[in-house]
Tab-separated table of C-alpha atoms and ligand atoms in Angstrom:
chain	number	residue	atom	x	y	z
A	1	UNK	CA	-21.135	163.341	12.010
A	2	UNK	CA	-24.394	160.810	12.725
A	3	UNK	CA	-26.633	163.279	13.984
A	4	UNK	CA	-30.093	164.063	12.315
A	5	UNK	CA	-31.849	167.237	13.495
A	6	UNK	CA	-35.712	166.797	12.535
A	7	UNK	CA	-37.707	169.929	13.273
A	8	UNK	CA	-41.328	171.527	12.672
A	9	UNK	CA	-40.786	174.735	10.601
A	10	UNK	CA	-44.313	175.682	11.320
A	11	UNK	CA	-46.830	175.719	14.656
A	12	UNK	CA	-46.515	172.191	14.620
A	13	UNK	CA	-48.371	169.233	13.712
A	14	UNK	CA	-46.313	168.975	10.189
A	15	UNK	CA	-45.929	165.223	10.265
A	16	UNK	CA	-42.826	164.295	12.002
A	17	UNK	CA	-44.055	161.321	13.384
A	18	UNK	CA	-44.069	160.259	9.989
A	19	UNK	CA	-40.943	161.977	8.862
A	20	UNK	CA	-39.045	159.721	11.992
A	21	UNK	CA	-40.796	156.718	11.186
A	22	UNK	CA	-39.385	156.934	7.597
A	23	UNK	CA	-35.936	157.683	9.142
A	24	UNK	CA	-36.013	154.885	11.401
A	25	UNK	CA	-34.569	152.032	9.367
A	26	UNK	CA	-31.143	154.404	9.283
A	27	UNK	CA	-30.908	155.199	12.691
A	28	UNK	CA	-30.188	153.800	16.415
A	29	UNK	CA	-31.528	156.274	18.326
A	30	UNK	CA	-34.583	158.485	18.206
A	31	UNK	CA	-34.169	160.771	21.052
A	32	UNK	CA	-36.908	163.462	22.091
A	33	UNK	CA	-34.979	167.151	23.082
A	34	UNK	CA	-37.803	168.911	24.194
A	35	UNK	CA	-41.696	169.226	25.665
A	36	UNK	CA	-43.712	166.780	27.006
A	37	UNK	CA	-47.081	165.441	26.621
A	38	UNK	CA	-48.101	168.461	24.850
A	39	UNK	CA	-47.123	166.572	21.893
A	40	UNK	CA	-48.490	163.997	19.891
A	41	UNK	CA	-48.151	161.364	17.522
A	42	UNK	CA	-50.168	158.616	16.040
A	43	UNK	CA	-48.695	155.228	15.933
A	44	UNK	CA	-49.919	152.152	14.440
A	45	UNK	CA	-48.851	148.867	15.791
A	46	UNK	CA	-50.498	145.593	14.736
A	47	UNK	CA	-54.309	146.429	14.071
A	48	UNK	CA	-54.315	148.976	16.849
A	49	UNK	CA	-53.478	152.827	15.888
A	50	UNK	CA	-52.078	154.543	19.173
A	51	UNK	CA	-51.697	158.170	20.091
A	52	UNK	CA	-48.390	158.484	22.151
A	53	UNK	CA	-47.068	161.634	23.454
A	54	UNK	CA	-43.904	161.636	25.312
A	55	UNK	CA	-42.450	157.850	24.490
A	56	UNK	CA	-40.577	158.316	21.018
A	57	UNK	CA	-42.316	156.694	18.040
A	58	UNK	CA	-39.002	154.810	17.303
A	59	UNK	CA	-40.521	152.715	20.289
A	60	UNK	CA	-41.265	150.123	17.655
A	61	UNK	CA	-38.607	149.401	16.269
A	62	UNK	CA	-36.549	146.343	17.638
A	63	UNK	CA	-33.271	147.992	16.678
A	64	UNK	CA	-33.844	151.443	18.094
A	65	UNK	CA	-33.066	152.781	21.350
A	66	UNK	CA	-35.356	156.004	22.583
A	67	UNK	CA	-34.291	159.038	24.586
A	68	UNK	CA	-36.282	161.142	26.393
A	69	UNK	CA	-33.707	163.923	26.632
A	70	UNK	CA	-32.471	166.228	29.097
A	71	UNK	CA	-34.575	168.920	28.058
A	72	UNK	CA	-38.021	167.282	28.371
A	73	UNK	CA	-40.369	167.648	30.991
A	74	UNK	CA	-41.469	164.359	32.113
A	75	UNK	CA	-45.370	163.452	33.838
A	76	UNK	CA	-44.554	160.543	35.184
A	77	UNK	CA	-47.726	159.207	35.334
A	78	UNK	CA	-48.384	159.903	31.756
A	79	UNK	CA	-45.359	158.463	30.934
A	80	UNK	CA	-46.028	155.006	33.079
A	81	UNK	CA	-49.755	154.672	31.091
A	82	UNK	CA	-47.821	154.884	27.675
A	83	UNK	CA	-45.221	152.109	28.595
A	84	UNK	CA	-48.136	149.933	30.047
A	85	UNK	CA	-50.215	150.345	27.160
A	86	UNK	CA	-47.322	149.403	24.725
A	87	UNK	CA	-46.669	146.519	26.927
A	88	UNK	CA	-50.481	145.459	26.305
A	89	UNK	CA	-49.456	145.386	22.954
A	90	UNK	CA	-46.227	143.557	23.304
A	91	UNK	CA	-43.653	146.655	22.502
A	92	UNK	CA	-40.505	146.221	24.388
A	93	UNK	CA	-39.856	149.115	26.187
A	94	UNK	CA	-37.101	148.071	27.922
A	95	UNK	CA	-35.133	150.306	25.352
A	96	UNK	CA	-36.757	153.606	26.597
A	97	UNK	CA	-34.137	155.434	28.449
A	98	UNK	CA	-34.790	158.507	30.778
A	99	UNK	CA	-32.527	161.531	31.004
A	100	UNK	CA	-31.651	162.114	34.960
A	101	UNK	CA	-31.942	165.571	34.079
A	102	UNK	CA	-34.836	166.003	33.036
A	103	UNK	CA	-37.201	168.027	35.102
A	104	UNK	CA	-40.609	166.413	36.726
A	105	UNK	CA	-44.375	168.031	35.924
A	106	UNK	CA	-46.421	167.844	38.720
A	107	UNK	CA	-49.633	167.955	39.782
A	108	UNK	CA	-49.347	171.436	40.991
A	109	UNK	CA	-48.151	172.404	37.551
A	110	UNK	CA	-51.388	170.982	35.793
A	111	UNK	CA	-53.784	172.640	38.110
A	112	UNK	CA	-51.977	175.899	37.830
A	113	UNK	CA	-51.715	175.553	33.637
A	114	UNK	CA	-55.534	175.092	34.605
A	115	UNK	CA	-56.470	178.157	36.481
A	116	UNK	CA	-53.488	180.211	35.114
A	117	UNK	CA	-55.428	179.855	31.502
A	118	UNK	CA	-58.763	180.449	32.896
A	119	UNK	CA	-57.272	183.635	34.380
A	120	UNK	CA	-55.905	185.033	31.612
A	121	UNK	CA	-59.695	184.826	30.277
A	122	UNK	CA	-59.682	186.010	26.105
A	123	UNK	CA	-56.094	186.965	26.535
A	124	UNK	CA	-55.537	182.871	27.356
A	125	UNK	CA	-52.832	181.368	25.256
A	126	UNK	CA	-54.900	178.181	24.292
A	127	UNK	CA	-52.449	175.676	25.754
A	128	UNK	CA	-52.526	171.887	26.296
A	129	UNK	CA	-53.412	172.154	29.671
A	130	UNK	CA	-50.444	169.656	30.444
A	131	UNK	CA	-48.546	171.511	33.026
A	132	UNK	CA	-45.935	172.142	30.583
A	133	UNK	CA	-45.068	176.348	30.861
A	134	UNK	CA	-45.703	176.033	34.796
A	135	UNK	CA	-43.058	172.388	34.645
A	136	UNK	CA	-40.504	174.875	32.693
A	137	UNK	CA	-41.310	177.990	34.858
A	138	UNK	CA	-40.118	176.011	37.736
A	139	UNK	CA	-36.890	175.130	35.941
A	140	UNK	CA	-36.144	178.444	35.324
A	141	UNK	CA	-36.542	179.928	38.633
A	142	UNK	CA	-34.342	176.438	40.199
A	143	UNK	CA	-37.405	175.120	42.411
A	144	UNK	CA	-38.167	172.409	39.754
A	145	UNK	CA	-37.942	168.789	40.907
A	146	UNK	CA	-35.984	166.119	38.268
A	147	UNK	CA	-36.035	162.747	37.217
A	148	UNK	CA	-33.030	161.875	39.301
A	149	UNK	CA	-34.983	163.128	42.165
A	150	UNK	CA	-37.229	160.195	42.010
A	151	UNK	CA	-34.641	157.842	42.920
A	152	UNK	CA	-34.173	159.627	46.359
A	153	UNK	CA	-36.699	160.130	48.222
A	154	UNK	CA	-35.273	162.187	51.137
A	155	UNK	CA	-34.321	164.655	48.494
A	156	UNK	CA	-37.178	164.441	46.729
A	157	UNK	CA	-39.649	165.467	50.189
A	158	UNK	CA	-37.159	168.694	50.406
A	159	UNK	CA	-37.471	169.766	47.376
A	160	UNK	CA	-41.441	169.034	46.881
A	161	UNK	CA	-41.699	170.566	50.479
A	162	UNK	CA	-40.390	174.105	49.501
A	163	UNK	CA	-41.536	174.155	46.194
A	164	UNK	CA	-45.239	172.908	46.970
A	165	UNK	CA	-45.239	175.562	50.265
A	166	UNK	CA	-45.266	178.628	47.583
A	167	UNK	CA	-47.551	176.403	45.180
A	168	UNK	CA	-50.398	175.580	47.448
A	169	UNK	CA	-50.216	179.495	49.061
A	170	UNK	CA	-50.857	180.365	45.136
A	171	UNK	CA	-53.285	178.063	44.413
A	172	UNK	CA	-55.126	179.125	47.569
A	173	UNK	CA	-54.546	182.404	47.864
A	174	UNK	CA	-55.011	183.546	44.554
A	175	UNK	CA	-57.059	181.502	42.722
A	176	UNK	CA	-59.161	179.830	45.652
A	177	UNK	CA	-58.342	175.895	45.141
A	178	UNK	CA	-57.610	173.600	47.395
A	179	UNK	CA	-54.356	173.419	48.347
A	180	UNK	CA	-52.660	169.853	47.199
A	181	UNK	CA	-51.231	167.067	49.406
A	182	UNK	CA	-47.142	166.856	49.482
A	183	UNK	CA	-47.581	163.168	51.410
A	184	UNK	CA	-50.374	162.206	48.605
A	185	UNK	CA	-47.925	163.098	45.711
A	186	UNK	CA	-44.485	161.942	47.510
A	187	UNK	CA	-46.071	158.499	47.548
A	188	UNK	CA	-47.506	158.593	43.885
A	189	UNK	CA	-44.229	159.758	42.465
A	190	UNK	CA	-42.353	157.166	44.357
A	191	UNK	CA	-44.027	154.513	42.991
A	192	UNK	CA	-43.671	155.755	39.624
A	193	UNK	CA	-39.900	156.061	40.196
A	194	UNK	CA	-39.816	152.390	41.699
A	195	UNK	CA	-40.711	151.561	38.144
A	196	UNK	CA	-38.912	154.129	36.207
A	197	UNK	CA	-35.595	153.418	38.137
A	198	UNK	CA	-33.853	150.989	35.331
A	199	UNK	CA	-34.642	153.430	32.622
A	200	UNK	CA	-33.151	156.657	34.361
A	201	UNK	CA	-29.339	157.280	32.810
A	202	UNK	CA	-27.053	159.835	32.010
A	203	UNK	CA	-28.636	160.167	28.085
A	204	UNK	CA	-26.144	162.563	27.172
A	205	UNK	CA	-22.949	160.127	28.220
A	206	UNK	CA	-25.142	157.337	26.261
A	207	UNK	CA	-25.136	158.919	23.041
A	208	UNK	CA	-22.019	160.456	23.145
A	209	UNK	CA	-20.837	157.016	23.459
A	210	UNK	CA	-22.961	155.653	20.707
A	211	UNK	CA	-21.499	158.409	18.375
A	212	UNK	CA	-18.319	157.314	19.016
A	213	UNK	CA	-19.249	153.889	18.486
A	214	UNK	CA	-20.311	154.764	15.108
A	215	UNK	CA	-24.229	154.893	15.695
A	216	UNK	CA	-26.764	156.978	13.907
A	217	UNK	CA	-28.791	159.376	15.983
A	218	UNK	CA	-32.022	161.428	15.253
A	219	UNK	CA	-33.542	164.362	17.955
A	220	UNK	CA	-36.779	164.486	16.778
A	221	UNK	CA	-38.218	167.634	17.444
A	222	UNK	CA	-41.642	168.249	19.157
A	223	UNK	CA	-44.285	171.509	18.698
A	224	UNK	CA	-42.322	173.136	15.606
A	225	UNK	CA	-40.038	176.555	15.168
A	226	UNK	CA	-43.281	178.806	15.104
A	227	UNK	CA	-44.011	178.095	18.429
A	228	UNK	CA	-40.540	178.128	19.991
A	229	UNK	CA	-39.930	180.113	23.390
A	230	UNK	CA	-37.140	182.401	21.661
A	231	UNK	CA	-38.167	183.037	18.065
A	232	UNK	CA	-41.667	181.703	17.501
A	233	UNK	CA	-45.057	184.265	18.055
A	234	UNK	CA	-44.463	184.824	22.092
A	235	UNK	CA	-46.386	184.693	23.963
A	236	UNK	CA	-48.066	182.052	21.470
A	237	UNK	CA	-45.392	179.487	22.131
A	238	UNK	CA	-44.811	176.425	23.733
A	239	UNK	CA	-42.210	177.103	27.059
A	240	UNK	CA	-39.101	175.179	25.580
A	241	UNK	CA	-36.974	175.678	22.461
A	242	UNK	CA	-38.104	173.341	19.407
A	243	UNK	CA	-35.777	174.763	16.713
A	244	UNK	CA	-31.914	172.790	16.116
A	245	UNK	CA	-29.889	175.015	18.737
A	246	UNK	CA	-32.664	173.835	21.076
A	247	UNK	CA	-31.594	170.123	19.885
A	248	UNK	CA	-28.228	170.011	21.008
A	249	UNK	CA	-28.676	171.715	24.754
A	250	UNK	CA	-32.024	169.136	25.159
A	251	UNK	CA	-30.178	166.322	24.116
A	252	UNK	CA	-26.743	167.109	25.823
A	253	UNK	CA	-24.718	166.660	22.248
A	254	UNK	CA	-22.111	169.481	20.582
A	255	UNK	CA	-22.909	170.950	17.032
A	256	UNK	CA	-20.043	169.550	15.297
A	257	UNK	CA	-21.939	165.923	15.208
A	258	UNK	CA	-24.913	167.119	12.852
A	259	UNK	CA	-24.622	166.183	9.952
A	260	UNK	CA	-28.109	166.775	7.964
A	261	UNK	CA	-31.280	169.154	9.519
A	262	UNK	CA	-34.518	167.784	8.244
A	263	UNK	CA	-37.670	170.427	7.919
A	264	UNK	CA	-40.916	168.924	7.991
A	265	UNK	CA	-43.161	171.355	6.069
A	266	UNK	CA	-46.921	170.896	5.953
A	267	UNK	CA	-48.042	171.679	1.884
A	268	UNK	CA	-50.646	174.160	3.563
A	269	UNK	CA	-50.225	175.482	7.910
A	270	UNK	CA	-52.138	174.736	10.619
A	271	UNK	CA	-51.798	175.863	14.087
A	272	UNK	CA	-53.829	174.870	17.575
A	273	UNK	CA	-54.063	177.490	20.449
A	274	UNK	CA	-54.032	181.361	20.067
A	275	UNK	CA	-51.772	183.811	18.188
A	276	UNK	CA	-51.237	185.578	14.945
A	277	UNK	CA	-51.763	183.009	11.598
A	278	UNK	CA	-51.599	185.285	8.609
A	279	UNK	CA	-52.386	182.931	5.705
A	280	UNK	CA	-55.061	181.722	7.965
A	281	UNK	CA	-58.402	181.209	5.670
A	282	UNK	CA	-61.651	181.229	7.123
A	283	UNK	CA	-63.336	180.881	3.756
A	284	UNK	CA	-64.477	177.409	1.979
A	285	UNK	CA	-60.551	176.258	1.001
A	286	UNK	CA	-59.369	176.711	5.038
A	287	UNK	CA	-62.588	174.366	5.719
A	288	UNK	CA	-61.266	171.923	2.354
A	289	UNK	CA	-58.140	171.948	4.327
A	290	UNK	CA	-59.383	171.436	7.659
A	291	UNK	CA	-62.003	168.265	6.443
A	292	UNK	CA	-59.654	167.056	4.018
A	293	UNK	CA	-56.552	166.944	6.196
A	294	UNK	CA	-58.748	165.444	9.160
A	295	UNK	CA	-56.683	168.863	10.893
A	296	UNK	CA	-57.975	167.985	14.585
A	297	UNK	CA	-55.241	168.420	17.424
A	298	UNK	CA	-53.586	164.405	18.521
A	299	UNK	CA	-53.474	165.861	22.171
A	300	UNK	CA	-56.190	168.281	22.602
A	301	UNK	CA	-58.953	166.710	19.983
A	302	UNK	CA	-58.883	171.110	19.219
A	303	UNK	CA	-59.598	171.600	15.269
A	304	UNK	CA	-56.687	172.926	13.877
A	305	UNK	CA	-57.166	176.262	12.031
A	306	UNK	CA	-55.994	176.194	8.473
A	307	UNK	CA	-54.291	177.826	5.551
A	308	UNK	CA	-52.067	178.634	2.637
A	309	UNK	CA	-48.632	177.860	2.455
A	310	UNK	CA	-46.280	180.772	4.097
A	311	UNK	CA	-43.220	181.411	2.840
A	312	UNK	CA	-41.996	183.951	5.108
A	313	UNK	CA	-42.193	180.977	7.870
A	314	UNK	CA	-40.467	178.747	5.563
A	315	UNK	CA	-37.487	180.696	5.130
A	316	UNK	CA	-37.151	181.991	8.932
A	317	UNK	CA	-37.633	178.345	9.694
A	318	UNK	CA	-35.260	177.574	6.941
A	319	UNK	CA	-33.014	180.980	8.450
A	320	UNK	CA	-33.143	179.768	12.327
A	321	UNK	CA	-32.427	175.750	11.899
A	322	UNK	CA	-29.898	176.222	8.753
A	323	UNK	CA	-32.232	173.444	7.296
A	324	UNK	CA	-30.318	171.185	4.924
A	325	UNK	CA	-33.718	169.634	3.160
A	326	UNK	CA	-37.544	170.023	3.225
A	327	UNK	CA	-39.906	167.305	3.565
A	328	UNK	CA	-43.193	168.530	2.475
A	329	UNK	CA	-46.143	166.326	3.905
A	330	UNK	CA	-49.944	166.369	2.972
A	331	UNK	CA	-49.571	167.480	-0.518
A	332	UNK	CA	-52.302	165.129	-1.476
A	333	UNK	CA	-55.009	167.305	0.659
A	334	UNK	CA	-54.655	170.056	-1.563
A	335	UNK	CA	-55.723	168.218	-4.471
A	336	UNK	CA	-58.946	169.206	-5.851
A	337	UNK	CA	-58.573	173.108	-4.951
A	338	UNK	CA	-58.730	174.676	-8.301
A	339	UNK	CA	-56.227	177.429	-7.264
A	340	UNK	CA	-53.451	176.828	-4.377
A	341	UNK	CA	-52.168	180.295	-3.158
A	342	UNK	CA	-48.381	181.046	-1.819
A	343	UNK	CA	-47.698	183.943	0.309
A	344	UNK	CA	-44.650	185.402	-0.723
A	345	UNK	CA	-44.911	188.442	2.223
A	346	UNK	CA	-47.110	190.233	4.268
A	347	UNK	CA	-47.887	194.090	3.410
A	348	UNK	CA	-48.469	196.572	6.244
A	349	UNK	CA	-48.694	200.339	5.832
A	350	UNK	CA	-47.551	200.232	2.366
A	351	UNK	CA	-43.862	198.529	3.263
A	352	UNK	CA	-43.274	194.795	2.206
A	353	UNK	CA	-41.750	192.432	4.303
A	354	UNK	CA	-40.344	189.136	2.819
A	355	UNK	CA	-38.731	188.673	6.096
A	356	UNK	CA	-40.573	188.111	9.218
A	357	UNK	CA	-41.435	191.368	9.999
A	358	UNK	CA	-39.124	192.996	13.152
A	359	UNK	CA	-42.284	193.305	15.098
A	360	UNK	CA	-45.277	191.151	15.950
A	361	UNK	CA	-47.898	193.452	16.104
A	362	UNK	CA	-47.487	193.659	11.829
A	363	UNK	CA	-47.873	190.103	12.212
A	364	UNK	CA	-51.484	190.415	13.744
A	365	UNK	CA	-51.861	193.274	11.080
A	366	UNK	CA	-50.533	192.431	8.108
A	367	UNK	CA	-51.866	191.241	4.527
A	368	UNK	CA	-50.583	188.390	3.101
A	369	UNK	CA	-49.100	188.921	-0.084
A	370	UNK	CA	-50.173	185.744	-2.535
A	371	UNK	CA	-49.316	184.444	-5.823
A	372	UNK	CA	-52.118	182.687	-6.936
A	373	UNK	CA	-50.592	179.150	-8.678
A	374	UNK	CA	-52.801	176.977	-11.168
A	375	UNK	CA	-54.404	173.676	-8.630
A	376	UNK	CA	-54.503	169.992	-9.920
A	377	UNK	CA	-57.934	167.471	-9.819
A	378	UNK	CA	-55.400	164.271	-9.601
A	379	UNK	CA	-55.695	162.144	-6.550
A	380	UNK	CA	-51.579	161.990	-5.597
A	381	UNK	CA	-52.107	159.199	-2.718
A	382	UNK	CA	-51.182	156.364	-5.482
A	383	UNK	CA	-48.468	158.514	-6.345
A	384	UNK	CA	-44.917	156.643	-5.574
A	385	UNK	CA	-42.368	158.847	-7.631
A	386	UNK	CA	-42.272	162.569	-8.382
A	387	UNK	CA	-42.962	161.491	-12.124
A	388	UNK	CA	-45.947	160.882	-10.756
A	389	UNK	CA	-47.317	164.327	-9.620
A	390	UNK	CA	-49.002	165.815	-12.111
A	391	UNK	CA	-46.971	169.449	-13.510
A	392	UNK	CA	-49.259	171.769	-11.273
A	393	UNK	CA	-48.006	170.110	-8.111
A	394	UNK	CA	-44.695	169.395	-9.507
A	395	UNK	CA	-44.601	173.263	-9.699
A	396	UNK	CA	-45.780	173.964	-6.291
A	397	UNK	CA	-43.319	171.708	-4.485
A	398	UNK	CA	-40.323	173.599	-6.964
A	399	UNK	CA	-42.007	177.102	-5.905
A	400	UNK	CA	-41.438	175.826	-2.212
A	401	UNK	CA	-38.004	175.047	-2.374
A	402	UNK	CA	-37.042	178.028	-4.023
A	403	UNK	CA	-38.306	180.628	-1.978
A	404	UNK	CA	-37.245	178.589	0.770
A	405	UNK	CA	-33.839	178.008	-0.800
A	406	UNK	CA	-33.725	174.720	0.821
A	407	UNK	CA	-33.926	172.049	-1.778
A	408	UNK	CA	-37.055	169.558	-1.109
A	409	UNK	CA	-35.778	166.041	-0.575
A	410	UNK	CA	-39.285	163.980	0.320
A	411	UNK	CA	-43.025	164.597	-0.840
A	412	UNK	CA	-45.944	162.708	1.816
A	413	UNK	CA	-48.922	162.205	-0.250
A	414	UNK	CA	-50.284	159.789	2.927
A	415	UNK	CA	-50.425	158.801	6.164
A	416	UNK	CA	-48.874	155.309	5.189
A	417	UNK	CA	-45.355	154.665	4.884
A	418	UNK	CA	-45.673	154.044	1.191
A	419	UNK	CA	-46.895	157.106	0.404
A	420	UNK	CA	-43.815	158.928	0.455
A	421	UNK	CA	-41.906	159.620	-2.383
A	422	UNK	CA	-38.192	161.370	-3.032
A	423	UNK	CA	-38.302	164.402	-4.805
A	424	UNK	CA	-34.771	164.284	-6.354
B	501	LIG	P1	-48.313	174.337	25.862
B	501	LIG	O1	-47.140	173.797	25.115
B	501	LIG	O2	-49.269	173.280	26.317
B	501	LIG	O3	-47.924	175.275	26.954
B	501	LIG	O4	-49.168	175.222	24.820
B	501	LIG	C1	-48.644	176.427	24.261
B	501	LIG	C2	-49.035	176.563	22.792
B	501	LIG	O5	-48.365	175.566	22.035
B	501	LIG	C3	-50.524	176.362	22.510
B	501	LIG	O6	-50.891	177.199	21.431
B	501	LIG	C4	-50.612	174.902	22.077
B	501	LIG	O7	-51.740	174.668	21.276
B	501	LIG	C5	-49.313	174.788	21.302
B	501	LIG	N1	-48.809	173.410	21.233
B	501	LIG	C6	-48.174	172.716	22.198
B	501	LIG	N2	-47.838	171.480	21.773
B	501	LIG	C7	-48.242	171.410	20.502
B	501	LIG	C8	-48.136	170.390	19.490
B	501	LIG	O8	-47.578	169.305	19.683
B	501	LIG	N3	-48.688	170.688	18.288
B	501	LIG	C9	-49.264	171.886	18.018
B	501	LIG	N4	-49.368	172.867	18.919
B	501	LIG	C10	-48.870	172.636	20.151
C-alpha cells in the first residue's frame, strides 16, 4: 500500500503543485493520471520560476521518476518545448516516462476547441483552448491517435488519414477553415516521436513493478473534482475524470495499493471558465481575494473568479474521493478580512440542501447559506506551527474539517516550501 492519491476538491487551481512538491522527498514517482496542458503549475528552479503544464513538477527532483499516465492526452509539441526548456536549465529529463497509451492532441483538435467555443457563442464553456475535450472526444468514439502510434509511422498515416478525412470535411464544411495538411502534420509528429521514442513505456507495468519493489508512488491529480467529466458541474468540466477512481484507470494501478487520498482545499474557491459558483462574491472581499491571492489562471493568464469557502463541495469532494486528509492552502490571503463567511448549504424554494443538490439548475439558483465566523488582522506567512495561527483562524481551519469530516493534516500560509505547517 505506497500509493498517494492527491486530488483538487474544488474547480481547480487549489495548490497541488505545492501539495506534490511537499510530498516529494517521500516518494519515487509522481505520475500525472489525467488532462493535458490545460493544467498548470509554477515551478521554481534556480533563479528562474517556470510554468509547466504537462511534465510533472517532481521533474526536479534527482530521485524521482515522472509518469505521464495512460489517461493523459499528450501535445507533443507542447510537451517537446517543456523538456527543452528544462534542459536549458539543466533538469534531467531523462526520467520522464511516457505512457504508450496515452492518446495524441492534434492540431485538428486545437482548431476545432477553437471554433467549437466560438460557436457555442455565450453558451461557450470558457475552456483552455488546448484541444483537450476534442483530444478525449476522439478517444471516445476510437478514431483517436496514441503515443505508441508515433513510433510507427505506417500506422500512424492510417489512422491520421481516416480520422483527419472527417476532421478537415468539419472544419470546412461547417465552420469554413481551411482544411489542415495530413503530410504537414505526419512529418511534425514524426519528428517529435524521433525524440520522444526512449521515453515511451508501458507506465502501468513500470509502476506496478516499482510497487512491488517497495517504491512510493503519488498520481497527482490535475483540474480538481468540481470540474470532473462524471460528477463535477457538466457541461462546466474538463473532458477526463480528476477525482481518485479516475486515478487508478489513468494510471493503470488497482485500488487495493492506496494507501492515503490527499485533498487540496483552497481556504476560499476560485474557478476559471463558465458554470455555476455559488459562494462566488462579486463584492469588495471576492476582489480582496482575487488581488490578494494573485487568483490569475497559470495556463490561460484568465482572472480567476473568487469566493467563500463551500462546504457542500468539501464534503462531496470529501464523499466522491473518500479523502483521508485535507490540506488547506492560502489561508494567509484571508487575513485582514474582518469577517470570513462558510457556506454550510444552499437554500432554494424554501428546502435546504447540505448535500449537493440532485439537480444543477438549484445550483445556478440557489442561496448560499453562510455562517458568518469572526476574521483575524495577523499576517500568518511567518507562521511555521499551528500554535502559531492566531484562535480566529485556528477556528476556521477546525470549522473546515468538521463539516468536511475529514481531519485537516497541512495548513499553506505561502507559496514557499516553508510556509507550510502540520495541523496535528
Ligand atoms: P478544458 O479542460 O480546456 O476543456 O476546459 C474546460 C473547463 O475546465 C474550463 O472551465 C477551464 O477553465 C477548466 N480548466 C481546465 N483546466 C483547468 C485547470 O488546470 N485549472 C482550472 N480550471 C481548468
Amino acid at each position: 500500500m505506497s500509493v498517494t492519491i492527491l486530488v483538487g476538491t474544488q474547480w481547480g487551481d487549489e495548490g497541488k503543485g505545492k501539495a506534490t512538491d511537499l510530498l516529494a522527498d517521500q516518494m519515487d514517482f509522481v505520475v500525472r493520471y489525467q488532462g493535458g496542458n490545460n493544467a498548470g503549475h509554477t515551478v521554481v528552479a534556480g533563479d528562474r520560476t517556470l510554468k509547466l503544464h504537462l511534465v510533472p513538477s517532481g521533474i526536479l527532483y534527482d530521485h524521482i521518476t515522472t509518469v505521464i499516465g495512460d489517461g493523459v492526452v499528450v501535445d507533443p509539441r507542447v510537451l517537446l518545448e517543456e523538456m527543452d526548456e528544462l534542459g536549458t536549465l539543466g533538469v534531467d529529463t531523462s526520467r520522464l516516462l511516457i505512457s504508450t497509451n496515452a492518446h495524441l492532441i492534434m492540431p485538428y483538435h486545437l482548431e476545432l476547441d477553437r471554433v467549437t467555443e466560438r460557436y457555442l457563442g455565450r453558451q461557450q464553456l470558457g475552456t483552455t483552448k488546448r484541444g483537450i475535450g476534442p483530444a478525449y472526444a476522439d478517444k471516445v468514439s476510437r478514431i483517436g491517435l496514441r503515443v505508441q502510434d508515433l513510433t510507427d509511422e505506417k500506422i500512424f498515416r492510417q489512422k491520421l488519414e481516416t480520422a483527419i478525412k472527417e476532421k478537415n470535411a468539419i472544419l470546412s464544411k461547417v465552420y469554413n477553415r481551411l482544411p489542415l495538411d495530413p503530410e504537414e502534420i505526419a512529418t511534425d509528429y514524426m519528428r517529435f516521436g524521433a525524440r520522444l521514442a526512449p521515453h515511451i513505456v508501458d507506465t502501468s507495468a513500470v509502476l506496478h513493478q516499482a510497487l512491488r519493489d517497495g517504491k512510493r508512488v503519488l498520481l497527482e491529480g490535475a483540474q480538481g473534482t468540481l470540474l470532473d467529466l462524471d460528477h463535477g458541474t457538466y457541461p462546466f468540466v474538463t473532458s477526463s475524470n480528476p477525482v481518485a477512481g479516475g486515478a487508478l484507470v489513468g494510471a493503470g494501478l488497482g485500488p487495493k495499493e492506496v494507501e492515503r487520498v490527499i485533498g487540496v482545499t483552497k481556504a476560499y474557491v476560485t474557478r476559471v471558465g463558465s458554470g455555476p459558483f455559488p459562494t462566488e462574491d462579486h463584492g469588495k472581499d471576492g476582489e480582496w481575494m482575487q488581488e490578494h491571492g494573485h487568483e490569475f489562471g497559470t495556463t490561460t493568464g484568465r482572472r480567476r473568479r473568487c469566493g467563500w469557502f463551500d462546504a457542500v463541495l468539501l464534503r462531496f469532494a470529501a464523499r466522491l474521493n473518500g479523502l483521508t486528509e485535507l490540506f488547506v492552502t492560502k489561508l494567509d490571503v484571508l487575513s485582514g478580512l474582518e469577517t470570513v463567511k462558510v457556506c454550510v448549504a444552499y437554500r432554494y424554494e424554501g428546502e435546504r440542501y447540505e448535500d449537493l443538490p440532485p439537480h444543477q439548475s438549484i445550483l445556478h439558483k440557489g442561496e448560499p447559506v453562510y455562517e458568518e465566523m469572526e476574521g483575524w488582522s495577523e499576517d500568518l506567512t511567518q507562521a511555521r506551527s499551528a500554535t502559531d495561527l492566531p484562535a480566529a483562524a485556528r477556528k476556521y481551519l477546525d470549522r473546515m474539517a468538521e463539516l468536511a469530516d475529514v481531519p485537516v493534516r497541512m495548513v499553506s500560509v505561502g507559496p514557499s516550501r516553508e510556509q507550510t505547517l502540520e495541523a496535528g
